[in-house]
XYZ file of C-alpha atoms in Angstrom:
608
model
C 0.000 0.000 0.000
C 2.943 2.390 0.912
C 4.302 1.794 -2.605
C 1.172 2.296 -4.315
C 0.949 5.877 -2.159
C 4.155 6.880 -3.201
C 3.495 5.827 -7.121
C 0.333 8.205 -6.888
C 2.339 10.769 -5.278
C 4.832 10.810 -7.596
C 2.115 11.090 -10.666
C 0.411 13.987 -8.837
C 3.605 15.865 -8.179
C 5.053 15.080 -12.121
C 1.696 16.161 -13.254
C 2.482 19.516 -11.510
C 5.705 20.100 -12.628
C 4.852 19.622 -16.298
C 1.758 22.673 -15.294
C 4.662 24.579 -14.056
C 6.844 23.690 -17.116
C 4.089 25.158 -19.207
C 3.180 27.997 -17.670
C 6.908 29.078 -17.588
C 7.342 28.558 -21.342
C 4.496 30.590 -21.793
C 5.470 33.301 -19.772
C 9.138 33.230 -21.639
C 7.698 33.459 -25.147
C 5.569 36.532 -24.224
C 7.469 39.984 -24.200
C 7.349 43.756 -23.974
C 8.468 45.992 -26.306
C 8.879 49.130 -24.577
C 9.096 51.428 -27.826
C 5.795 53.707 -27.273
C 2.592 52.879 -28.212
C 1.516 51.371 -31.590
C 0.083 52.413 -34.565
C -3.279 50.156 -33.414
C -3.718 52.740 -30.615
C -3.210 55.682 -32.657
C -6.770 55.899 -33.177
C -8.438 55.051 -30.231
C -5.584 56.104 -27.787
C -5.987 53.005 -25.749
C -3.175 50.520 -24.458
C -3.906 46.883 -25.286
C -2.594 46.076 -21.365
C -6.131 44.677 -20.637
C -6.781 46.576 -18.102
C -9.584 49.377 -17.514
C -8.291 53.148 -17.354
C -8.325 54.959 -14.089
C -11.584 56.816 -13.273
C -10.260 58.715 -10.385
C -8.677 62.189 -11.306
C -5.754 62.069 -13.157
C -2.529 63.132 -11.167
C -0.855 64.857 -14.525
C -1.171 67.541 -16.404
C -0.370 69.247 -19.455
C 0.732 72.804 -19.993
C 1.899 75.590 -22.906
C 4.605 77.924 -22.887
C 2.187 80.077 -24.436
C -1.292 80.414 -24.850
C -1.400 81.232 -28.272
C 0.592 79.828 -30.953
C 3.866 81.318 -32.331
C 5.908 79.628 -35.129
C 9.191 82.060 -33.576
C 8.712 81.111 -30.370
C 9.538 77.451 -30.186
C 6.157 77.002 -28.636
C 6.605 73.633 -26.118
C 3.937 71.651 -25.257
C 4.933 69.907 -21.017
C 3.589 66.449 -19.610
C 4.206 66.706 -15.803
C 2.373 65.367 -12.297
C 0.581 67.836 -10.384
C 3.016 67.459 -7.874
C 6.199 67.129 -9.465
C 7.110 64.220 -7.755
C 4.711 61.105 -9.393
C 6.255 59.472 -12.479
C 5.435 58.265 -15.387
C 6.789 55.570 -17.716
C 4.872 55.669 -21.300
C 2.441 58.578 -23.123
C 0.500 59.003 -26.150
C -0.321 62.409 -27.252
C -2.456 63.897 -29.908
C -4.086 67.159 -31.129
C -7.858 67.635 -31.392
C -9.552 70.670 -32.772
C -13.024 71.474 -31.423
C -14.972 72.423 -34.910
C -17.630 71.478 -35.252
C -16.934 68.167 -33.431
C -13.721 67.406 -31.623
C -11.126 65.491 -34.244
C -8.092 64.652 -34.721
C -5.217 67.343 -36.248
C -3.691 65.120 -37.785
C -1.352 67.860 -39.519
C 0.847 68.542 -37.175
C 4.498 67.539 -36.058
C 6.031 67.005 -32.886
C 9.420 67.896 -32.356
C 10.672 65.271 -29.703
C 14.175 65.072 -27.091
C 15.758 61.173 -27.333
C 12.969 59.565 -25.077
C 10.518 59.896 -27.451
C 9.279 59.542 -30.897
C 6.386 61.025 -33.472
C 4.088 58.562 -34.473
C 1.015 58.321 -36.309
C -1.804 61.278 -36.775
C 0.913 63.460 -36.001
C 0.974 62.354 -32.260
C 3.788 61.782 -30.428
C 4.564 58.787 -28.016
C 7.716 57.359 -25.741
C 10.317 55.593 -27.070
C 11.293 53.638 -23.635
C 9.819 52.601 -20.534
C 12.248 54.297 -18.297
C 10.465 56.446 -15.122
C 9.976 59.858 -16.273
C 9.035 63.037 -14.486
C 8.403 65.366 -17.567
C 8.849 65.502 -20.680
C 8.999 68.922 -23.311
C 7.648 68.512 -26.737
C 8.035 71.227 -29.215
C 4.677 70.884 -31.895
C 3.709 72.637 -34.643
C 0.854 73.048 -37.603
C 2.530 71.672 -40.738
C -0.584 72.917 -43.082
C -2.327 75.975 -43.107
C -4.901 76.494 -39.664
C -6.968 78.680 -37.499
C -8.710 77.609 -34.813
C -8.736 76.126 -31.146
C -7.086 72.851 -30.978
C -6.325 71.020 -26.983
C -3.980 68.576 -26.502
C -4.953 65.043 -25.288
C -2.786 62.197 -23.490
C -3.076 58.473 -22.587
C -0.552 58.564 -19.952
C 0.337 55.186 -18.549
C 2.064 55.107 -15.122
C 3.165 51.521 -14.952
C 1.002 48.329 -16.954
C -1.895 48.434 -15.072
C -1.967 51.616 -13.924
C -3.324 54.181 -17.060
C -4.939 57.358 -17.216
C -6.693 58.170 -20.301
C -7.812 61.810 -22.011
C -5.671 63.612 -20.371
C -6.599 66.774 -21.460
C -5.037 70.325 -21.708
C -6.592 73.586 -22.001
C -7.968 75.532 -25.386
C -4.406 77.005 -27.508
C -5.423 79.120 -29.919
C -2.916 78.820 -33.265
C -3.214 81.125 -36.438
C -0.767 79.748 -39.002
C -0.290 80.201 -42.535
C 1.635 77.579 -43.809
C 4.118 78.245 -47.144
C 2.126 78.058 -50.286
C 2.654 74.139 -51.696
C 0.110 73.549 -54.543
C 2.320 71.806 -56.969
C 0.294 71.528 -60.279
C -0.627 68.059 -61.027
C 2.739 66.692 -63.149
C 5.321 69.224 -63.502
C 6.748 69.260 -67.258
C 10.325 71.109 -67.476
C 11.024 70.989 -71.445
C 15.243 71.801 -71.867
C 17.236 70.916 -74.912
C 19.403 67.956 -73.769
C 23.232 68.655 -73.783
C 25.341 66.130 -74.916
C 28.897 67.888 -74.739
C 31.817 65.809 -73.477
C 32.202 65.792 -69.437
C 35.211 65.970 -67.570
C 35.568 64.374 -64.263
C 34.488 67.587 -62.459
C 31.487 66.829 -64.026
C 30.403 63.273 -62.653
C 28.316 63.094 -59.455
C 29.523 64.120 -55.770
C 28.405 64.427 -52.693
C 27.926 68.378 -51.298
C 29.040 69.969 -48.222
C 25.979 70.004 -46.155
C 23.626 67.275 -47.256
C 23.130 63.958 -46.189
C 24.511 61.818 -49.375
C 23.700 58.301 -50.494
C 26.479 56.879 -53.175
C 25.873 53.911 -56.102
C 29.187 53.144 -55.138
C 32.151 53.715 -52.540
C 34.006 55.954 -54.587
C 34.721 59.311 -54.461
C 32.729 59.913 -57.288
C 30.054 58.005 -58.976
C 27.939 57.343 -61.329
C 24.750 58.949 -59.310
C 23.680 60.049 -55.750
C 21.109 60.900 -53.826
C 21.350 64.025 -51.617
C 19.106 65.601 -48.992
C 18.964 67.943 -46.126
C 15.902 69.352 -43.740
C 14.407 72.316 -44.373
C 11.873 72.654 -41.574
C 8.691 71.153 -42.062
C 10.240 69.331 -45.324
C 12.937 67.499 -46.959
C 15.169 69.321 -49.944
C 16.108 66.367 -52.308
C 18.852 66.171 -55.151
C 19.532 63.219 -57.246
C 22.879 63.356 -59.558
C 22.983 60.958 -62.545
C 24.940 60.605 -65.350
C 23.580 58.911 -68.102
C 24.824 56.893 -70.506
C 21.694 57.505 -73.149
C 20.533 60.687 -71.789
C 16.855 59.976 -74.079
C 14.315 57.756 -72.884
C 15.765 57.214 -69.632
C 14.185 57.579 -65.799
C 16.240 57.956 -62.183
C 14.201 56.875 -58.961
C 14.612 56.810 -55.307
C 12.476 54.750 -53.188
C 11.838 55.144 -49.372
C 11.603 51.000 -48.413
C 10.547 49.744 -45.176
C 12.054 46.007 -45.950
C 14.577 47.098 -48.103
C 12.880 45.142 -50.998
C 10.641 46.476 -54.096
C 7.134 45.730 -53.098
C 5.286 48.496 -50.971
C 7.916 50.967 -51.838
C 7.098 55.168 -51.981
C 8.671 56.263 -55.051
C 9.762 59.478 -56.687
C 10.858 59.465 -60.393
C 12.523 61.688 -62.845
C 11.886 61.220 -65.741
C 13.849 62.402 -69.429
C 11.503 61.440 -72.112
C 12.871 62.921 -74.994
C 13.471 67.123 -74.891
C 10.532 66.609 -71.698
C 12.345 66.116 -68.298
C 9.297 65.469 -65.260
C 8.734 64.469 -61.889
C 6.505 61.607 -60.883
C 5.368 60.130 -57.162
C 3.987 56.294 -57.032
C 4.166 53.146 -54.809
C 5.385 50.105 -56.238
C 3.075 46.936 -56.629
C 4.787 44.207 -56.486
C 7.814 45.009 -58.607
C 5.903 47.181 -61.284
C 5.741 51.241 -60.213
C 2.423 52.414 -60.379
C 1.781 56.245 -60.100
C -0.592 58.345 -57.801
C -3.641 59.799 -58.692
C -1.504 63.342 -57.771
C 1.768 62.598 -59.361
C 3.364 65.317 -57.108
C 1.911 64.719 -53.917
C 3.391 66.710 -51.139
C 6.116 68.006 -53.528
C 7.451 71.509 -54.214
C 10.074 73.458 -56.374
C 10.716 70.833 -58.469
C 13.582 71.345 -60.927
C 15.256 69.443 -63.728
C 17.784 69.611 -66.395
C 20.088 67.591 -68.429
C 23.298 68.696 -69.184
C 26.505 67.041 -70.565
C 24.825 63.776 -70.166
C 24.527 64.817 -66.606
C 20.971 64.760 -64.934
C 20.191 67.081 -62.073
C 16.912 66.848 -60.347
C 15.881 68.521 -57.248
C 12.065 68.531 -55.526
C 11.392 69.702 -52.064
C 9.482 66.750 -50.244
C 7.091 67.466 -47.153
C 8.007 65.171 -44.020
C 4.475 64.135 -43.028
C 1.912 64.244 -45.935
C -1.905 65.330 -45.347
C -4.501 62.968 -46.246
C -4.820 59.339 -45.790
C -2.197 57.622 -48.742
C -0.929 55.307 -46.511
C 1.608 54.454 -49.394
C 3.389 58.062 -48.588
C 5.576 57.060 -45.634
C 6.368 60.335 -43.008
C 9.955 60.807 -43.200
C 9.363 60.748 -39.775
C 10.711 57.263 -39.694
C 13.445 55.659 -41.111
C 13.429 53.587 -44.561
C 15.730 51.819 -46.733
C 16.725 54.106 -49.832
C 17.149 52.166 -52.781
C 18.121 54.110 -56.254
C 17.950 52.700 -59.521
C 16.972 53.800 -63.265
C 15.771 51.972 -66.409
C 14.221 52.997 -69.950
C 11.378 54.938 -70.875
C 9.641 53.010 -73.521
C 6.842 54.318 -75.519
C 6.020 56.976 -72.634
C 6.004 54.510 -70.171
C 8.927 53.841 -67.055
C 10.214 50.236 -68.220
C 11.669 47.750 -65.368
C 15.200 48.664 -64.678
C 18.154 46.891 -66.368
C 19.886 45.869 -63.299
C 19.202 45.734 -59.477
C 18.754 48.878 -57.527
C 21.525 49.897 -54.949
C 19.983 49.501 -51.503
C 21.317 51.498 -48.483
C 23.407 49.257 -46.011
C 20.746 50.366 -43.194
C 17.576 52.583 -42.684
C 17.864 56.353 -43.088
C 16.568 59.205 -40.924
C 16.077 61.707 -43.609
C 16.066 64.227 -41.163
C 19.965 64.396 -40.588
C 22.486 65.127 -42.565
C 24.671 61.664 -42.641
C 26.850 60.148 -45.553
C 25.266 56.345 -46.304
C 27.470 53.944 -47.374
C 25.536 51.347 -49.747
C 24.837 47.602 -49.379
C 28.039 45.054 -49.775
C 26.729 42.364 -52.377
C 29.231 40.561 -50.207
C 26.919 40.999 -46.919
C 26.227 36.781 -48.268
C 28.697 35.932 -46.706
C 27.857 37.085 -43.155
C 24.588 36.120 -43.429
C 25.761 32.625 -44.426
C 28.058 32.562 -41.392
C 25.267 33.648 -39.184
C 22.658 31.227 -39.920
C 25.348 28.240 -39.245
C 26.408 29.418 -36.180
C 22.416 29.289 -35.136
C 21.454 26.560 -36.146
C 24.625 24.715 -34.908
C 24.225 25.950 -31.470
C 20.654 27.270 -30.933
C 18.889 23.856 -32.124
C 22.128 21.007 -33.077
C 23.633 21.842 -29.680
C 21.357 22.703 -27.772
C 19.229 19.159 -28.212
C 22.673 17.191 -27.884
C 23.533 18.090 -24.162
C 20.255 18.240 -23.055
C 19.808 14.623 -24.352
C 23.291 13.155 -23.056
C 23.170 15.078 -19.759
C 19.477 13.888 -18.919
C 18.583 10.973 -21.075
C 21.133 8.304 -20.273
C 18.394 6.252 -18.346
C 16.000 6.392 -21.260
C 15.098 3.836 -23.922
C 17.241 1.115 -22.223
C 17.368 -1.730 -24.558
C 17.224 0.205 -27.435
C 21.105 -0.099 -29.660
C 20.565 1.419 -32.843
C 23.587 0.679 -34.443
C 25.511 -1.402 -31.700
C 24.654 2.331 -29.285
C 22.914 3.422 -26.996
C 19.754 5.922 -28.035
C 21.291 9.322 -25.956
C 25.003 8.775 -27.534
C 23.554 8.260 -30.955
C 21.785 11.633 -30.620
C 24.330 13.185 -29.126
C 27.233 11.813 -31.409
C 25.828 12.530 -34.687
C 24.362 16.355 -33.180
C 27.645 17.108 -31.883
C 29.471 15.919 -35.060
C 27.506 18.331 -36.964
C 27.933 20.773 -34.700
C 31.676 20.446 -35.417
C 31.376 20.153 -39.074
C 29.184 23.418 -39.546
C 31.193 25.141 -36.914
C 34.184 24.698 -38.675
C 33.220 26.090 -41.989
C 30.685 28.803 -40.660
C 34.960 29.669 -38.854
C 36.193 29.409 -42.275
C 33.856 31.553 -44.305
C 33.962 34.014 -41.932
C 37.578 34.097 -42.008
C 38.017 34.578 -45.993
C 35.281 37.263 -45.832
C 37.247 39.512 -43.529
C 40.665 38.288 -43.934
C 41.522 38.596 -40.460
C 40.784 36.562 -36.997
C 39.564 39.576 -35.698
C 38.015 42.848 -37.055
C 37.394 46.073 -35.940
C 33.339 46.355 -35.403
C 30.501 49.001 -35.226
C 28.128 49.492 -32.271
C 28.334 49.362 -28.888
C 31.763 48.477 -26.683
C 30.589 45.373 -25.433
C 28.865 43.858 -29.034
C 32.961 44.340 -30.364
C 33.704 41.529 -28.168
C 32.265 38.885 -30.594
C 35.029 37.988 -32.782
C 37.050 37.106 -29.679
C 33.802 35.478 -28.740
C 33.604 33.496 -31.539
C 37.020 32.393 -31.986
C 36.849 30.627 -28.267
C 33.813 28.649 -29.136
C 35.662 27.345 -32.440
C 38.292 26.632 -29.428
C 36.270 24.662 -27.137
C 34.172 23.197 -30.281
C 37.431 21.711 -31.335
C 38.409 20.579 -27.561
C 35.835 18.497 -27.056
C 35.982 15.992 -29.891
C 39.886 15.828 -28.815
C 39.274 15.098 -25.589
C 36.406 12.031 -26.725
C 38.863 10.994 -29.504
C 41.197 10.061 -26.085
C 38.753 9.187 -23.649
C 39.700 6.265 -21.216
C 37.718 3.076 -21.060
C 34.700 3.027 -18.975
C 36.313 1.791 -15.661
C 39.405 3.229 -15.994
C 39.980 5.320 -12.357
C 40.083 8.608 -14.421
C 37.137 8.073 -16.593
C 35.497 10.652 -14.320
C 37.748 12.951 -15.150
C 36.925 13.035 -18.904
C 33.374 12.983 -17.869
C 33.525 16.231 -16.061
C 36.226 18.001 -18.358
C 33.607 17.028 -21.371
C 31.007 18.467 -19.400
C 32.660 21.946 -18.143
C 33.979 22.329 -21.964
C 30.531 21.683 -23.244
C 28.679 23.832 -21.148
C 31.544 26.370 -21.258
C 31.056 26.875 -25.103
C 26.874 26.578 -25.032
C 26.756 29.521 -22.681
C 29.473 31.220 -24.578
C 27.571 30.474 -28.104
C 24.623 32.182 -26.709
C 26.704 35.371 -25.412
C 28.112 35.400 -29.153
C 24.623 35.341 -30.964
C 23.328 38.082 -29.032
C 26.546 39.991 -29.567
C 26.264 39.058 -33.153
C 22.602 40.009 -33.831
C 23.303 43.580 -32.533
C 26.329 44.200 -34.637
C 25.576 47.257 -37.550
C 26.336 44.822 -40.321
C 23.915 42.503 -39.249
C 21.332 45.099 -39.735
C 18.641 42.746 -37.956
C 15.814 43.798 -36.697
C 15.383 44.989 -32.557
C 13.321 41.344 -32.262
C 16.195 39.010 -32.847
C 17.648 40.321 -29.610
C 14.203 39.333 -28.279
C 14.220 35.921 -29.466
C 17.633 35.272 -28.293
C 16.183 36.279 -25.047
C 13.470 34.007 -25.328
C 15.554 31.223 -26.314
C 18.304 31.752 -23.449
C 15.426 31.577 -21.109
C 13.591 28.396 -22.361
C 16.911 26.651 -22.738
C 17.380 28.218 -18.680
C 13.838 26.301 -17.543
C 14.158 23.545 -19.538
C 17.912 22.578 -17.600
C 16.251 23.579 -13.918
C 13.092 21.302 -14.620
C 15.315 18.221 -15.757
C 17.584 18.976 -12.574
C 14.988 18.910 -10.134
C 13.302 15.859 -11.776
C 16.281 14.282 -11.908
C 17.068 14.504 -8.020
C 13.556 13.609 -7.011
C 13.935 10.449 -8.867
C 17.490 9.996 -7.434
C 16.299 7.138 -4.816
C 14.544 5.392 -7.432
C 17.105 5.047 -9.700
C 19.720 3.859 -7.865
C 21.666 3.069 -11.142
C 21.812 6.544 -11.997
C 25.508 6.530 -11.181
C 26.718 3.417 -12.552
C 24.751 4.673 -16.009
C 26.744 7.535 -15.980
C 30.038 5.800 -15.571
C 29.334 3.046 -18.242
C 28.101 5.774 -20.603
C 29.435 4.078 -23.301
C 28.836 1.035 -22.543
C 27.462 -1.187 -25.597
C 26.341 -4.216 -23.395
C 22.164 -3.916 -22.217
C 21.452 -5.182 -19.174
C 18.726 -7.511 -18.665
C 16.763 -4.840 -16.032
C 17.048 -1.414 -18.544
C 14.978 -3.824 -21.159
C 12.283 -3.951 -18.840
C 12.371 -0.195 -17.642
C 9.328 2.155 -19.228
C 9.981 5.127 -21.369
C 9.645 8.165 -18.873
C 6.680 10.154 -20.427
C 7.490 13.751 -18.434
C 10.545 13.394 -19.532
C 9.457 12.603 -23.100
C 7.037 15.309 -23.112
C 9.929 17.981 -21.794
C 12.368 16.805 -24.691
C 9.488 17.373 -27.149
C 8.653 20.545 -25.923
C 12.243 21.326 -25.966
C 13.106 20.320 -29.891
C 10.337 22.462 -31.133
C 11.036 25.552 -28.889
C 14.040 25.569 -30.059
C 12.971 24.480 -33.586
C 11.025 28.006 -33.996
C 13.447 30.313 -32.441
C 16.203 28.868 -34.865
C 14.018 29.250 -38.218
C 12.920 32.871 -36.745
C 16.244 33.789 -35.956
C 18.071 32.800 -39.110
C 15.028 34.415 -41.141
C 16.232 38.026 -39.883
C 19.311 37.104 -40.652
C 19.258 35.731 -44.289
C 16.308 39.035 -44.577
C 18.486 41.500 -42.741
């Protein structure tokens, strides 16, 4: 009867832990991203935190350096407490104009300090959750308006804790915006130039303009130049042509850095007519707006010497709702390209388009360097490193470290279950180690390079080369293992184990380093997944642990397992043991956790 206490016991308790396991991988897959509200709430100005508002009074407030409107004055809009001592962490703000109805301005532009960010409906929001006290936002109209407008805030003081329409008092604003009604296409006719050129001539960056080059050379054969200009962008694109008839010159603002869903601006030379067009690609075919010049001013063209000059003045947040206008508010890929004009008509462009090596913030004057075709490279060297020690890895030590006892009687070819997983994972490990170490190495030449970002991410090349070390350790130390009994076999065993473990952890480190790197140019969620998969991997090693010491009296050939690990000789009493289900159920859970986190993670990788 005790025995068949202790069996239900035992059921009850592993039933529990696999609730717990759950729950836990659950929580870890679930994470904040503290970069201000989005888009979704833009609209209704409510938090998806699941949670009602407050309906007591709200303990902020927001105030004006002015109560009227004044373009000179650098009018500043304040989001404070009452009492100057309550914090905040996150914000949404807005403008609303009271005729007739209250609605949204969404013509306006925040001007915001490093905590923050503009967002949608020309709001503003927080761009971290850090505790804040106050926070100064400079706004103002960016078309022409007259009226009473307040300001209104979702302020949230931690998750469940949110105050909503936060309101401030009437501002009155009287503003007469620069005149910008751009006639539908605007036609420059020149006589086209066809001169020699001299290399004075060819395109080059200018003093005080952001630049984008076609290539890394002092000059080339176009670029794309812009600098702010208040409310708008001043744009220049420099191209020399080698048929200067029938040709067109685009830049496209990209949020992927691919064709599809990209804004577009094109000059066009079709034959003595030079003009200026604004579309959105579908697909990979351009297709022009309804209003070709959208949100453009003082366009200018001309062809000379072969030499096209272009220039358009660009407005940073467009009125209206053409969602395929993108504010300049944010930053995009810039791709530039050109192609033929063929019966009137832009034709697809005759090679690929240059692609900026990152996003640009139009609204700073910065030289872009353009993509390295050879970026294949890294990305190849990437996605081996993850998948040989996110999943390959990862799945080997778990197996040999908890799974000796399972599947006893089971010798696929003349070995044990664990050591065939672990032998053939590990080898392969090894294998795409070693040449992920060697393409790496002929792409930069060096063992280590000098790298962008932040002090600490500069630390993965020294990272990298000590997991190669330990990678190439272990199989060493196997290769000249000592037999099963020998008095020093448990010295192998925990010198393969500290190695192991050693380079898992430090694999981990390195991946995180290496998803933050500039070059990798992934996106802010691979560091989240890496997160995610450090804790899973975290849980998964505690749960095995503490199942594996409450079973410790049971198994009372735990040890002697662990010292014949290799042994090739099944003993009459593992045939007879049962598969352990939790445990089963753990290593499932296990291979597909870190299944997904691999395919996610080398997707921004071979996208990036």
């Amino acid at each position: 009867m005790w025995m068949l206490d202790r069996h239900r016991t035992h059921s009850v308790n592993k039933g529990k832990m696999l609730s717990v396991f759950l729950t836990l991988a659950l929580i870890c897959g679930c994470s904040c991203y503290p970069s201000g509200a989005p888009e979704s709430a833009c609209t209704t100005m409510t938090p998806s935190h699941g949670v009602p508002p407050q309906n007591t009074s709200s303990p902020y407030v927001i105030k004006f350096s002015s109560s009227n409107f004044s373009i000179d004055s650098n009018f500043t809009v304040t989001i404070s407490s009452k009492d100057g001592n309550t914090s905040f962490k996150g914000f949404l703000v807005e403008v609303f104009t009271d005729q007739p109805t209250p609605n949204q301005l969404k013509e306006g532009e925040f001007k915001v300090p490093e905590n923050a960010h503009p967002t949608c409906n020309g709001g503003a929001t927080h761009s971290d959750a850090k505790e804040k006290h106050m926070i100064g936002l400079q706004w103002q109209p960016t078309t022409s308006f007259t009226g009473k407008v307040k300001f209104r805030a979702t302020i949230v003081q931690a998750y469940k804790v949110i105050w909503e329409n936060v309101k401030s008092e009437y501002l009155s604003v009287d503003y007469t915006a620069p005149s910008t009604s751009p006639s539908d296409v605007t036609t420059i006719s020149h006589p086209i130039s066809t001169t020699s050129e001299s290399p004075s001539d060819l395109p080059r960056c200018e003093p005080g303009f952001g630049c984008f080059k076609a290539c890394p050379l002092t000059t080339c054969e176009s670029v794309v130049m812009w600098r702010r200009s208040g409310n708008c962008v001043d744009f220049k694109i420099v191209a020399r042509l080698d048929r200067p008839n029938n040709r067109w010159v685009a830049i496209g603002f990209s949020p992927t850095g691919r064709m599809p869903k990209t804004s577009v601006i094109m000059c066009l030379v079709d034959n003595d007519k030079i003009s200026v067009e604004e579309g959105i690609n579908k697909g990979y075919s351009f297709g022009p707006l309804s209003n070709k010049t959208l949100g453009l001013t003082n366009i200018s063209a001309s062809v000379v010497d072969s030499v096209l000059r272009c220039t358009f003045t660009r407005q940073i947040n467009i009125s209206g709702s053409v969602e395929s206008i993108y504010s300049l508010t944010k930053k995009y890929f810039l791709l530039l390209g050109d192609g033929p004009i063929i019966g009137g008509t832009p034709g697809q462009h005759e090679k690929t388009p240059v692609k900026s090596e990152s996003r640009v913030d139009f609204l700073v004057n910065e030289n872009v360097g353009s993509d390295d075709p050879s970026k294949t490279l890294y990305k190849l060297h990437g996605s081996l490193m993850i998948l040989s020690w996110m999943f390959l890895s990862s799945v080997a030590i778990i197996t040999a470290r908890y799974y000796k006892s399972e599947w006893r009687g089971m010798m696929p070819c003349g070995v044990k279950v664990w050591f065939a997983i672990h032998r053939t994972m590990m080898s392969m490990v090894f294998i795409i180690t070693t040449a992920s170490f060697i393409i790496i190495f002929i792409q930069v030449g060096s063992l280590l390079q000098e790298t962008e970002g932040d002090i600490y991410v500069r630390y993965h090349p020294a990272l990298g080369i000590t997991v190669m070390a330990l990678c190439v350790a272990n199989p060493i130390m196997a290769f000249f293992r000592c037999d099963p009994g020998h008095k020093y076999r448990h010295v192998f065993h925990y010198s393969h184990m500290v190695v192991g473990t050693a380079a898992q952890i430090l694999s981990a480190i390195t991946i995180y380093f290496g998803v933050n790197l500039e070059k990798s140019n992934t996106p802010e969620e691979a560091s989240y997944i890496v997160i995610a998969y450090i804790i899973t991997y975290v849980i998964i090693e505690v749960i095995l642990e503490c199942q594996k010491y409450y079973r410790r009296n049971e198994d009372e050939t735990e040890t002697q397992i662990l010292l014949r690990s290799t042994s090739n000789v099944p003993q009459q009493k593992y045939q007879k043991h049962q598969v352990n289900s939790f445990k089963i159920t753990v290593l499932t859970i296990h291979f597909v956790c870190m299944s997904m986190y691999c395919m996610v993670l080398i997707y921004f990788v071979a996208t990036a």
